[in-house]
PDB file of C-alpha atoms in Angstrom:
ATOM      1  CA  UNK A  72    -165.447  33.576 -35.175  1.00 69.00           C
ATOM      2  CA  UNK A  73    -168.359  32.507 -33.053  1.00 83.00           C
ATOM      3  CA  UNK A  74    -169.596  35.075 -30.544  1.00 88.00           C
ATOM      4  CA  UNK A  75    -168.930  32.832 -27.510  1.00 91.00           C
ATOM      5  CA  UNK A  76    -165.244  32.529 -28.375  1.00 92.00           C
ATOM      6  CA  UNK A  77    -164.944  36.266 -29.003  1.00 92.00           C
ATOM      7  CA  UNK A  78    -166.603  36.916 -25.626  1.00 94.00           C
ATOM      8  CA  UNK A  79    -164.263  34.477 -23.855  1.00 95.00           C
ATOM      9  CA  UNK A  80    -161.239  36.214 -25.389  1.00 95.00           C
ATOM     10  CA  UNK A  81    -162.551  39.601 -24.234  1.00 95.00           C
ATOM     11  CA  UNK A  82    -163.206  38.309 -20.705  1.00 95.00           C
ATOM     12  CA  UNK A  83    -159.761  36.735 -20.404  1.00 95.00           C
ATOM     13  CA  UNK A  84    -158.080  39.848 -21.836  1.00 94.00           C
ATOM     14  CA  UNK A  85    -159.837  41.986 -19.180  1.00 93.00           C
ATOM     15  CA  UNK A  86    -158.900  39.568 -16.397  1.00 93.00           C
ATOM     16  CA  UNK A  87    -155.267  39.396 -17.528  1.00 93.00           C
ATOM     17  CA  UNK A  88    -155.079  43.210 -17.647  1.00 90.00           C
ATOM     18  CA  UNK A  89    -155.802  43.188 -13.909  1.00 89.00           C
ATOM     19  CA  UNK A  90    -152.781  40.904 -13.397  1.00 86.00           C
ATOM     20  CA  UNK A  91    -149.697  42.855 -14.571  1.00 81.00           C
ATOM     21  CA  UNK A  92    -147.380  39.937 -13.780  1.00 83.00           C
ATOM     22  CA  UNK A  93    -149.243  37.887 -16.388  1.00 87.00           C
ATOM     23  CA  UNK A  94    -147.357  39.654 -19.202  1.00 86.00           C
ATOM     24  CA  UNK A  95    -144.553  37.161 -18.636  1.00 88.00           C
ATOM     25  CA  UNK A  96    -146.807  34.232 -19.607  1.00 93.00           C
ATOM     26  CA  UNK A  97    -149.909  35.609 -21.341  1.00 95.00           C
ATOM     27  CA  UNK A  98    -150.814  38.507 -23.559  1.00 93.00           C
ATOM     28  CA  UNK A  99    -154.013  39.132 -25.503  1.00 95.00           C
ATOM     29  CA  UNK A 100    -153.758  42.042 -27.900  1.00 93.00           C
ATOM     30  CA  UNK A 101    -156.648  44.375 -28.527  1.00 95.00           C
ATOM     31  CA  UNK A 102    -158.413  43.779 -31.814  1.00 94.00           C
ATOM     32  CA  UNK A 103    -156.644  45.098 -34.896  1.00 96.00           C
ATOM     33  CA  UNK A 104    -158.020  47.971 -36.918  1.00 96.00           C
ATOM     34  CA  UNK A 105    -159.707  46.619 -40.034  1.00 95.00           C
ATOM     35  CA  UNK A 106    -157.231  48.422 -42.324  1.00 94.00           C
ATOM     36  CA  UNK A 107    -154.266  46.879 -40.443  1.00 94.00           C
ATOM     37  CA  UNK A 108    -155.276  43.302 -41.292  1.00 95.00           C
ATOM     38  CA  UNK A 109    -153.499  42.118 -44.456  1.00 93.00           C
ATOM     39  CA  UNK A 110    -155.737  41.544 -47.457  1.00 91.00           C
ATOM     40  CA  UNK A 111    -156.156  37.970 -48.629  1.00 92.00           C
ATOM     41  CA  UNK A 112    -156.008  36.224 -45.253  1.00 95.00           C
ATOM     42  CA  UNK A 113    -158.365  33.319 -44.582  1.00 95.00           C
ATOM     43  CA  UNK A 114    -161.601  34.489 -42.948  1.00 94.00           C
ATOM     44  CA  UNK A 115    -160.916  32.670 -39.636  1.00 94.00           C
ATOM     45  CA  UNK A 116    -157.546  34.360 -39.221  1.00 96.00           C
ATOM     46  CA  UNK A 117    -158.926  37.729 -40.230  1.00 96.00           C
ATOM     47  CA  UNK A 118    -161.731  37.405 -37.651  1.00 95.00           C
ATOM     48  CA  UNK A 119    -159.279  36.401 -34.927  1.00 96.00           C
ATOM     49  CA  UNK A 120    -156.987  39.354 -35.649  1.00 96.00           C
ATOM     50  CA  UNK A 121    -159.965  41.701 -35.478  1.00 96.00           C
ATOM     51  CA  UNK A 122    -160.876  40.214 -32.068  1.00 95.00           C
ATOM     52  CA  UNK A 123    -157.321  39.931 -30.721  1.00 96.00           C
ATOM     53  CA  UNK A 124    -154.277  41.195 -32.587  1.00 96.00           C
ATOM     54  CA  UNK A 125    -151.945  38.522 -31.295  1.00 95.00           C
ATOM     55  CA  UNK A 126    -152.540  35.952 -28.561  1.00 96.00           C
ATOM     56  CA  UNK A 127    -149.971  34.375 -26.261  1.00 95.00           C
ATOM     57  CA  UNK A 128    -150.777  31.850 -23.607  1.00 95.00           C
ATOM     58  CA  UNK A 129    -147.791  30.035 -22.149  1.00 94.00           C
ATOM     59  CA  UNK A 130    -145.895  28.241 -24.885  1.00 94.00           C
ATOM     60  CA  UNK A 131    -148.496  28.895 -27.609  1.00 96.00           C
ATOM     61  CA  UNK A 132    -148.433  32.160 -29.502  1.00 96.00           C
ATOM     62  CA  UNK A 133    -150.598  33.266 -32.402  1.00 97.00           C
ATOM     63  CA  UNK A 134    -149.326  35.988 -34.699  1.00 96.00           C
ATOM     64  CA  UNK A 135    -150.365  39.608 -34.654  1.00 97.00           C
ATOM     65  CA  UNK A 136    -150.740  41.757 -37.756  1.00 97.00           C
ATOM     66  CA  UNK A 137    -147.217  43.074 -37.150  1.00 96.00           C
ATOM     67  CA  UNK A 138    -145.581  39.632 -36.711  1.00 96.00           C
ATOM     68  CA  UNK A 139    -147.467  37.520 -39.257  1.00 97.00           C
ATOM     69  CA  UNK A 140    -145.290  38.289 -42.286  1.00 96.00           C
ATOM     70  CA  UNK A 141    -142.094  37.677 -40.305  1.00 96.00           C
ATOM     71  CA  UNK A 142    -143.192  34.142 -39.363  1.00 96.00           C
ATOM     72  CA  UNK A 143    -143.557  32.918 -42.923  1.00 96.00           C
ATOM     73  CA  UNK A 144    -139.869  31.978 -43.216  1.00 96.00           C
ATOM     74  CA  UNK A 145    -140.783  28.687 -41.479  1.00 96.00           C
ATOM     75  CA  UNK A 146    -142.361  27.586 -44.760  1.00 96.00           C
ATOM     76  CA  UNK A 147    -138.867  27.474 -46.320  1.00 95.00           C
ATOM     77  CA  UNK A 148    -137.761  24.826 -43.820  1.00 94.00           C
ATOM     78  CA  UNK A 149    -140.717  22.442 -44.044  1.00 93.00           C
ATOM     79  CA  UNK A 150    -139.572  18.851 -44.677  1.00 92.00           C
ATOM     80  CA  UNK A 151    -139.939  17.549 -48.216  1.00 90.00           C
ATOM     81  CA  UNK A 152    -142.361  14.781 -47.211  1.00 89.00           C
ATOM     82  CA  UNK A 153    -144.954  17.343 -46.070  1.00 89.00           C
ATOM     83  CA  UNK A 154    -147.232  18.951 -48.627  1.00 89.00           C
ATOM     84  CA  UNK A 155    -145.856  22.419 -47.860  1.00 92.00           C
ATOM     85  CA  UNK A 156    -142.920  22.476 -50.335  1.00 91.00           C
ATOM     86  CA  UNK A 157    -145.232  21.367 -53.155  1.00 90.00           C
ATOM     87  CA  UNK A 158    -147.737  24.155 -52.478  1.00 92.00           C
ATOM     88  CA  UNK A 159    -146.046  26.827 -50.371  1.00 92.00           C
ATOM     89  CA  UNK A 160    -148.707  29.402 -51.276  1.00 93.00           C
ATOM     90  CA  UNK A 161    -151.378  27.069 -49.896  1.00 95.00           C
ATOM     91  CA  UNK A 162    -150.001  27.372 -46.353  1.00 97.00           C
ATOM     92  CA  UNK A 163    -149.677  30.108 -43.772  1.00 97.00           C
ATOM     93  CA  UNK A 164    -147.739  30.122 -40.499  1.00 98.00           C
ATOM     94  CA  UNK A 165    -150.211  31.479 -37.950  1.00 98.00           C
ATOM     95  CA  UNK A 166    -148.214  31.019 -34.765  1.00 97.00           C
ATOM     96  CA  UNK A 167    -145.805  28.938 -32.764  1.00 96.00           C
ATOM     97  CA  UNK A 168    -145.768  26.274 -30.109  1.00 95.00           C
ATOM     98  CA  UNK A 169    -142.538  26.481 -28.122  1.00 90.00           C
ATOM     99  CA  UNK A 170    -140.925  28.247 -31.108  1.00 89.00           C
ATOM    100  CA  UNK A 171    -142.112  25.566 -33.543  1.00 95.00           C
ATOM    101  CA  UNK A 172    -144.501  26.702 -36.289  1.00 97.00           C
ATOM    102  CA  UNK A 173    -148.244  26.199 -36.367  1.00 97.00           C
ATOM    103  CA  UNK A 174    -149.579  26.120 -39.927  1.00 98.00           C
ATOM    104  CA  UNK A 175    -152.936  26.872 -41.519  1.00 97.00           C
ATOM    105  CA  UNK A 176    -153.981  25.161 -44.724  1.00 97.00           C
ATOM    106  CA  UNK A 177    -155.346  28.121 -46.686  1.00 96.00           C
ATOM    107  CA  UNK A 178    -157.706  25.888 -48.655  1.00 95.00           C
ATOM    108  CA  UNK A 179    -159.448  24.162 -45.766  1.00 96.00           C
ATOM    109  CA  UNK A 180    -158.625  26.427 -42.805  1.00 96.00           C
ATOM    110  CA  UNK A 181    -157.330  23.396 -40.882  1.00 97.00           C
ATOM    111  CA  UNK A 182    -154.484  23.871 -38.395  1.00 98.00           C
ATOM    112  CA  UNK A 183    -151.425  21.610 -38.746  1.00 97.00           C
ATOM    113  CA  UNK A 184    -148.166  21.058 -36.895  1.00 96.00           C
ATOM    114  CA  UNK A 185    -145.162  18.788 -36.636  1.00 95.00           C
ATOM    115  CA  UNK A 186    -145.839  16.755 -33.480  1.00 93.00           C
ATOM    116  CA  UNK A 187    -142.935  16.177 -31.097  1.00 88.00           C
ATOM    117  CA  UNK A 188    -141.051  13.003 -31.949  1.00 85.00           C
ATOM    118  CA  UNK A 189    -137.586  13.517 -30.520  1.00 86.00           C
ATOM    119  CA  UNK A 190    -136.192  15.502 -33.448  1.00 88.00           C
ATOM    120  CA  UNK A 191    -136.344  19.099 -34.627  1.00 92.00           C
ATOM    121  CA  UNK A 192    -139.573  19.949 -36.443  1.00 93.00           C
ATOM    122  CA  UNK A 193    -137.804  20.652 -39.755  1.00 92.00           C
ATOM    123  CA  UNK A 194    -136.313  17.117 -39.704  1.00 91.00           C
ATOM    124  CA  UNK A 195    -139.531  15.470 -38.562  1.00 90.00           C
ATOM    125  CA  UNK A 196    -141.211  12.614 -40.351  1.00 89.00           C
ATOM    126  CA  UNK A 197    -144.694  13.454 -39.070  1.00 92.00           C
ATOM    127  CA  UNK A 198    -147.004  16.303 -40.071  1.00 94.00           C
ATOM    128  CA  UNK A 199    -150.528  16.187 -38.641  1.00 95.00           C
ATOM    129  CA  UNK A 200    -153.774  18.074 -38.603  1.00 97.00           C
ATOM    130  CA  UNK A 201    -154.335  19.476 -35.132  1.00 97.00           C
ATOM    131  CA  UNK A 202    -157.741  21.150 -35.512  1.00 97.00           C
ATOM    132  CA  UNK A 203    -160.287  21.530 -38.320  1.00 97.00           C
ATOM    133  CA  UNK A 204    -160.203  25.334 -38.082  1.00 97.00           C
ATOM    134  CA  UNK A 205    -158.591  28.211 -36.203  1.00 97.00           C
ATOM    135  CA  UNK A 206    -161.539  28.772 -33.862  1.00 96.00           C
ATOM    136  CA  UNK A 207    -161.430  25.141 -32.725  1.00 96.00           C
ATOM    137  CA  UNK A 208    -157.673  25.399 -32.228  1.00 97.00           C
ATOM    138  CA  UNK A 209    -157.976  28.542 -30.081  1.00 96.00           C
ATOM    139  CA  UNK A 210    -160.869  27.135 -28.078  1.00 96.00           C
ATOM    140  CA  UNK A 211    -159.331  23.720 -27.346  1.00 96.00           C
ATOM    141  CA  UNK A 212    -155.556  24.120 -27.544  1.00 96.00           C
ATOM    142  CA  UNK A 213    -154.953  27.710 -26.432  1.00 96.00           C
ATOM    143  CA  UNK A 214    -157.892  28.297 -24.084  1.00 96.00           C
ATOM    144  CA  UNK A 215    -158.817  24.776 -23.059  1.00 94.00           C
ATOM    145  CA  UNK A 216    -157.768  21.286 -22.037  1.00 94.00           C
ATOM    146  CA  UNK A 217    -155.786  20.661 -25.223  1.00 94.00           C
ATOM    147  CA  UNK A 218    -153.096  23.075 -24.039  1.00 94.00           C
ATOM    148  CA  UNK A 219    -151.607  20.260 -21.936  1.00 91.00           C
ATOM    149  CA  UNK A 220    -151.376  18.096 -25.071  1.00 91.00           C
ATOM    150  CA  UNK A 221    -149.143  20.683 -26.766  1.00 90.00           C
ATOM    151  CA  UNK A 222    -146.806  21.521 -23.911  1.00 85.00           C
ATOM    152  CA  UNK A 223    -144.269  19.386 -22.061  1.00 70.00           C
ATOM    153  CA  UNK A 224    -145.103  20.464 -18.514  1.00 67.00           C
ATOM    154  CA  UNK A 225    -147.446  22.513 -16.385  1.00 81.00           C
ATOM    155  CA  UNK A 226    -146.737  26.222 -16.497  1.00 90.00           C
ATOM    156  CA  UNK A 227    -148.378  29.447 -15.358  1.00 93.00           C
ATOM    157  CA  UNK A 228    -150.745  29.501 -18.324  1.00 95.00           C
ATOM    158  CA  UNK A 229    -151.905  25.978 -17.547  1.00 94.00           C
ATOM    159  CA  UNK A 230    -152.474  26.994 -13.908  1.00 93.00           C
ATOM    160  CA  UNK A 231    -154.416  30.070 -15.074  1.00 94.00           C
ATOM    161  CA  UNK A 232    -156.623  27.976 -17.366  1.00 94.00           C
ATOM    162  CA  UNK A 233    -157.275  25.654 -14.423  1.00 93.00           C
ATOM    163  CA  UNK A 234    -158.165  28.602 -12.143  1.00 93.00           C
ATOM    164  CA  UNK A 235    -160.595  29.841 -14.790  1.00 94.00           C
ATOM    165  CA  UNK A 236    -162.242  26.413 -15.056  1.00 94.00           C
ATOM    166  CA  UNK A 237    -161.262  26.057 -18.714  1.00 94.00           C
ATOM    167  CA  UNK A 238    -159.571  22.655 -18.470  1.00 91.00           C
ATOM    168  CA  UNK A 239    -162.751  20.647 -17.925  1.00 84.00           C
ATOM    169  CA  UNK A 240    -163.523  18.943 -21.235  1.00 72.00           C
ATOM    170  CA  UNK A 241    -167.197  18.606 -20.292  1.00 61.00           C
ATOM    171  CA  UNK A 242    -167.502  22.392 -20.504  1.00 48.00           C
ATOM    172  CA  UNK A 243    -165.998  22.595 -23.998  1.00 47.00           C
ATOM    173  CA  UNK A 244    -168.908  23.666 -26.170  1.00 48.00           C
ATOM    174  CA  UNK A 245    -167.574  26.833 -27.806  1.00 46.00           C
ATOM    175  CA  UNK A 246    -166.277  25.128 -30.978  1.00 44.00           C
TER     176      UNK A 246
END
């Protein structure tokens, strides 16, 4: 994880701690202890868990060390057309968007999802790459202007990102 993204996470975590009501719409865990992070995780995910053991901003939530294993059941429901059933071990569920899974391709580190198309994700006919890596996903979709692309309406997290000046695409240079 690049130092600028780690610093942004730390700054936002400190700011959110000063706003107790934010627990309803945002929560940034403290970094996990190195021995708590499961062995064999992709480097990007491992680095993120060491910086923040679980991240939730509005409708996007990234797993913590204690919730990661429990999210993997989503792999069992992936539609046959996607590459997940052919290579289940090559994928990892790293979080959710409005209760729908966000996947990481273990081989490339790319982040994938089933984009909204009027049907449940497990019956979808579209599976798309969302970001080339986890750091880019966090920077753009969780902490930046891409959040609005993933969510159906403005919410408190979106308003918070706006207040922090994080929705201006011209300022996006952390990736």
